[in-house]
Amino acid sequence: MSNKACLKISELAGGTASQKSFSCKIIGVGTQALVITDAGGNSLYANNLTIPLTKQPQVSMTTSLGTVVIELNPAAAPITVDNFLNYTESGFYVNKIFHRVISNFVIQGGGFTADLNQATTQAPIKLEANNGLSNLRGSIAMARTAAADSATSQFFINVVDNLTLDTNAGGYAVFGKVVSGLDVVDKIKAVPTSTRGGLTDVPNTAVVINSMIQTQ
C-alpha cells in the first residue's frame, strides 16, 4: 500500500481475505492517489483519498500552569512530526519539565525531569529547517545541539518572533503552532528562573508536563 499523504502505513488486525483496514500518520492534505499492491507489485486497488485541510493533527499538552493545544504540520515537516508523535504516544513527555525559560525568547522542554535528570531518548532525526514555516511567536520547533541532525525529544515554543532561528546555524525546524493556550505559554515565560544543575534559565518552581495526548 502506498500513498504520499501517509507515513508508516500499517495493516490493522482483524481483517479478512476481502476486507482490510489500515492506519497511518498523515503527512499530506487534499486529494491523494491511493494504491494497494500485492507482494509481487501487482495493483489490487486504486482510488483517490481525500484528507481535509481542517484535519491537521493536534496535541493537547497539559502543564502545571494550564493546557496548550498544538497543531502540527506534517506536510511541511513529516519526519519531525512523526518523531514528536512517537514520543507523545509512548508517554515520554509525561513528568518532563520546561527546563529553559527565557521571557523574550523561548520556553524549552521535553528532555528533563523535575530533578534535572536528562531522559534517555530515541535516535536523533534529520533537520527539516527551511520548510516554509517560520519561528514566529506561538510556533513550536525542535531544539538541537550545534550539529544539524541532532534533535531528539526536546522542543521549544517561540514566545516572540525569532526569525533569526530560521537560518542561524542551519536553522531550527518549526513543525507546528499553538492554536489554544498562548496565555499559558505567556504564564510559563514569566516564571522566575535561576541557574541550577549546570543549566541556566531553569524555573525556580518546576513547570511540569502532566500529559501530552494527540486529540486529532
C-alpha positions as MATLAB code, in Angstrom:
seq = 'MSNKACLKISELAGGTASQKSFSCKIIGVGTQALVITDAGGNSLYANNLTIPLTKQPQVSMTTSLGTVVIELNPAAAPITVDNFLNYTESGFYVNKIFHRVISNFVIQGGGFTADLNQATTQAPIKLEANNGLSNLRGSIAMARTAAADSATSQFFINVVDNLTLDTNAGGYAVFGKVVSGLDVVDKIKAVPTSTRGGLTDVPNTAVVINSMIQTQ';
ca = [
       0.000    0.000    0.000;
       1.407    3.390   -0.937;
       0.153    6.930   -0.542;
       2.248   10.079   -0.303;
      -0.178   11.520    2.264;
       0.601    8.788    4.775;
       3.676    7.844    6.765;
       4.220    4.387    8.281;
       1.186    2.665    6.801;
       0.345   -0.474    8.765;
      -2.354   -3.115    8.473;
      -4.699   -3.440   11.435;
      -5.598   -6.792   12.952;
      -8.961   -8.397   12.314;
      -9.032   -8.160    8.514;
     -10.407  -10.813    6.185;
      -9.427  -12.045    2.723;
     -11.795   -9.499    1.186;
     -11.603   -6.602    3.667;
      -8.550   -4.989    5.222;
      -8.087   -1.964    7.488;
      -5.018    0.249    7.606;
      -3.718    3.111    9.725;
      -1.097    5.772    9.099;
       0.235    9.137   10.218;
      -0.988   11.906    7.927;
       1.764   13.849    6.149;
      -0.303   15.492    3.439;
      -3.697   17.052    2.853;
      -6.048   17.358   -0.071;
      -6.772   14.616   -2.631;
      -4.083   11.971   -2.938;
      -3.774    8.781   -5.021;
      -4.129    5.559   -3.021;
      -2.691    2.317   -4.436;
      -2.726   -1.136   -2.812;
      -0.427   -3.792   -4.298;
       0.349   -7.407   -3.534;
       3.785   -8.797   -2.673;
       4.612   -9.045   -6.377;
       3.835   -5.391   -7.031;
       0.539   -6.060   -8.822;
      -2.150   -3.441   -8.276;
      -5.107   -4.715   -6.240;
      -6.890   -1.422   -5.670;
      -6.511    2.189   -6.771;
      -8.568    5.195   -5.801;
      -8.297    8.748   -4.527;
      -8.100    9.530   -0.814;
      -9.249   12.964    0.375;
      -7.780   14.338    3.592;
      -9.497   17.613    4.596;
      -7.346   20.671    5.236;
      -9.076   21.019    8.604;
      -7.729   17.697    9.867;
      -4.172   18.619   10.767;
      -3.079   16.559   13.783;
      -3.326   18.277   17.152;
      -1.773   17.519   20.525;
      -3.083   18.724   23.867;
      -0.313   19.418   26.360;
      -1.458   19.856   29.964;
       1.100   21.549   32.189;
       1.137   22.598   35.830;
       0.213   26.107   34.616;
      -2.540   25.164   32.158;
      -3.267   23.474   28.839;
      -1.773   24.278   25.443;
      -3.136   22.847   22.184;
      -0.576   22.460   19.409;
      -1.475   21.937   15.753;
       1.206   20.002   13.867;
       2.160   20.410   10.208;
       3.219   17.003    8.857;
       3.141   18.197    5.254;
       5.970   20.657    5.958;
       7.903   18.560    8.500;
       6.937   14.862    8.205;
       9.988   13.420    9.956;
       9.781   15.896   12.832;
       6.036   15.448   13.343;
       6.367   11.663   13.273;
       9.168   11.879   15.847;
       7.135   14.185   18.123;
       4.075   11.944   17.902;
       6.156    8.855   18.658;
       7.324   10.474   21.899;
       3.754   11.608   22.598;
       2.231    8.172   22.013;
       4.815    6.433   24.196;
       4.069    8.724   27.159;
       7.641   10.008   27.150;
       6.699   13.643   27.783;
       4.721   12.946   30.969;
       6.514   14.396   34.026;
       9.103   16.184   31.914;
       9.581   19.894   32.553;
      10.243   23.171   30.799;
      13.865   23.445   31.848;
      14.808   26.565   29.878;
      12.601   29.643   30.082;
      13.690   32.973   28.587;
      10.928   35.583   28.678;
      11.949   37.358   25.452;
      12.980   34.273   23.506;
      11.613   30.743   24.025;
      10.297   28.204   26.517;
      12.042   24.842   26.044;
      11.185   21.438   27.452;
      10.687   17.756   26.826;
      14.035   16.393   27.952;
      14.499   16.706   31.724;
      12.639   15.587   34.843;
      11.982   17.927   37.760;
      15.200   16.814   39.448;
      17.065   17.795   36.263;
      17.891   14.278   35.172;
      18.030   14.017   31.394;
      15.894   11.202   29.998;
      17.098    8.588   27.529;
      15.789    9.379   24.058;
      15.313    7.787   20.674;
      17.865    8.288   17.896;
      18.273   11.863   16.587;
      16.390   12.911   13.461;
      17.203   14.718   10.240;
      16.878   18.507   10.366;
      13.817   19.808    8.493;
      14.533   23.548    8.629;
      13.746   25.810    5.652;
      10.424   24.036    5.189;
       8.320   27.153    4.665;
       7.448   27.526    8.364;
       8.995   30.305   10.411;
       9.975   30.710   14.079;
       7.172   33.161   14.817;
       5.554   33.759   18.199;
       3.494   30.688   19.099;
       5.279   28.301   16.753;
       6.838   25.080   18.036;
      10.249   23.902   16.820;
      12.805   21.232   17.671;
      15.726   22.013   19.958;
      19.103   20.568   18.991;
      22.831   20.858   19.534;
      25.211   22.630   17.154;
      25.040   19.548   14.919;
      22.257   19.879   12.347;
      20.790   16.373   12.615;
      20.807   16.095   16.403;
      17.239   16.804   17.575;
      15.649   14.114   19.745;
      12.814   14.878   22.197;
      13.364   18.489   23.224;
      11.199   21.190   21.668;
      10.682   24.888   22.195;
       7.814   27.313   21.749;
       8.736   30.758   20.474;
       7.348   33.444   22.787;
       8.344   36.235   20.369;
       9.149   36.318   16.659;
      12.598   34.709   16.351;
      13.188   34.934   12.611;
      16.956   34.546   13.018;
      16.319   30.939   14.085;
      15.066   30.164   10.572;
      18.608   30.373    9.224;
      21.016   30.626   12.181;
      23.438   27.645   12.252;
      21.410   25.900    9.575;
      18.034   26.777   11.027;
      15.687   25.269   13.599;
      12.813   23.143   12.325;
       9.342   24.524   13.002;
       6.722   21.775   12.862;
       3.542   23.343   14.226;
       1.922   26.166   16.152;
      -0.074   26.853   19.289;
      -3.786   27.159   18.426;
      -5.071   27.418   22.004;
      -3.406   28.305   25.283;
      -0.997   31.013   24.221;
      -1.901   32.674   27.515;
      -0.491   29.603   29.269;
       2.716   29.955   27.238;
       2.893   33.547   28.477;
       2.447   32.358   32.076;
       5.333   29.950   31.629;
       7.617   32.559   30.088;
       7.072   34.830   33.107;
       8.146   32.399   35.846;
      11.264   33.306   37.872;
      14.373   31.359   36.875;
      17.896   30.693   38.096;
      20.949   28.567   37.341;
      20.707   25.036   38.734;
      22.330   21.709   37.983;
      24.647   23.308   35.459;
      21.700   24.671   33.457;
      20.766   28.323   33.046;
      17.258   29.820   32.956;
      15.699   26.971   34.951;
      12.325   27.819   36.577;
      12.613   28.061   40.359;
       9.327   26.147   40.620;
       9.133   23.306   38.116;
       6.729   23.745   35.194;
       5.709   20.129   34.633;
       4.122   18.476   31.596;
       1.343   16.420   33.213;
       0.064   14.901   29.980;
       0.614   15.061   26.232;
      -2.173   13.494   24.161;
      -2.970   13.534   20.445;
      -6.539   14.770   20.229;
      -6.954   14.991   16.450;
];
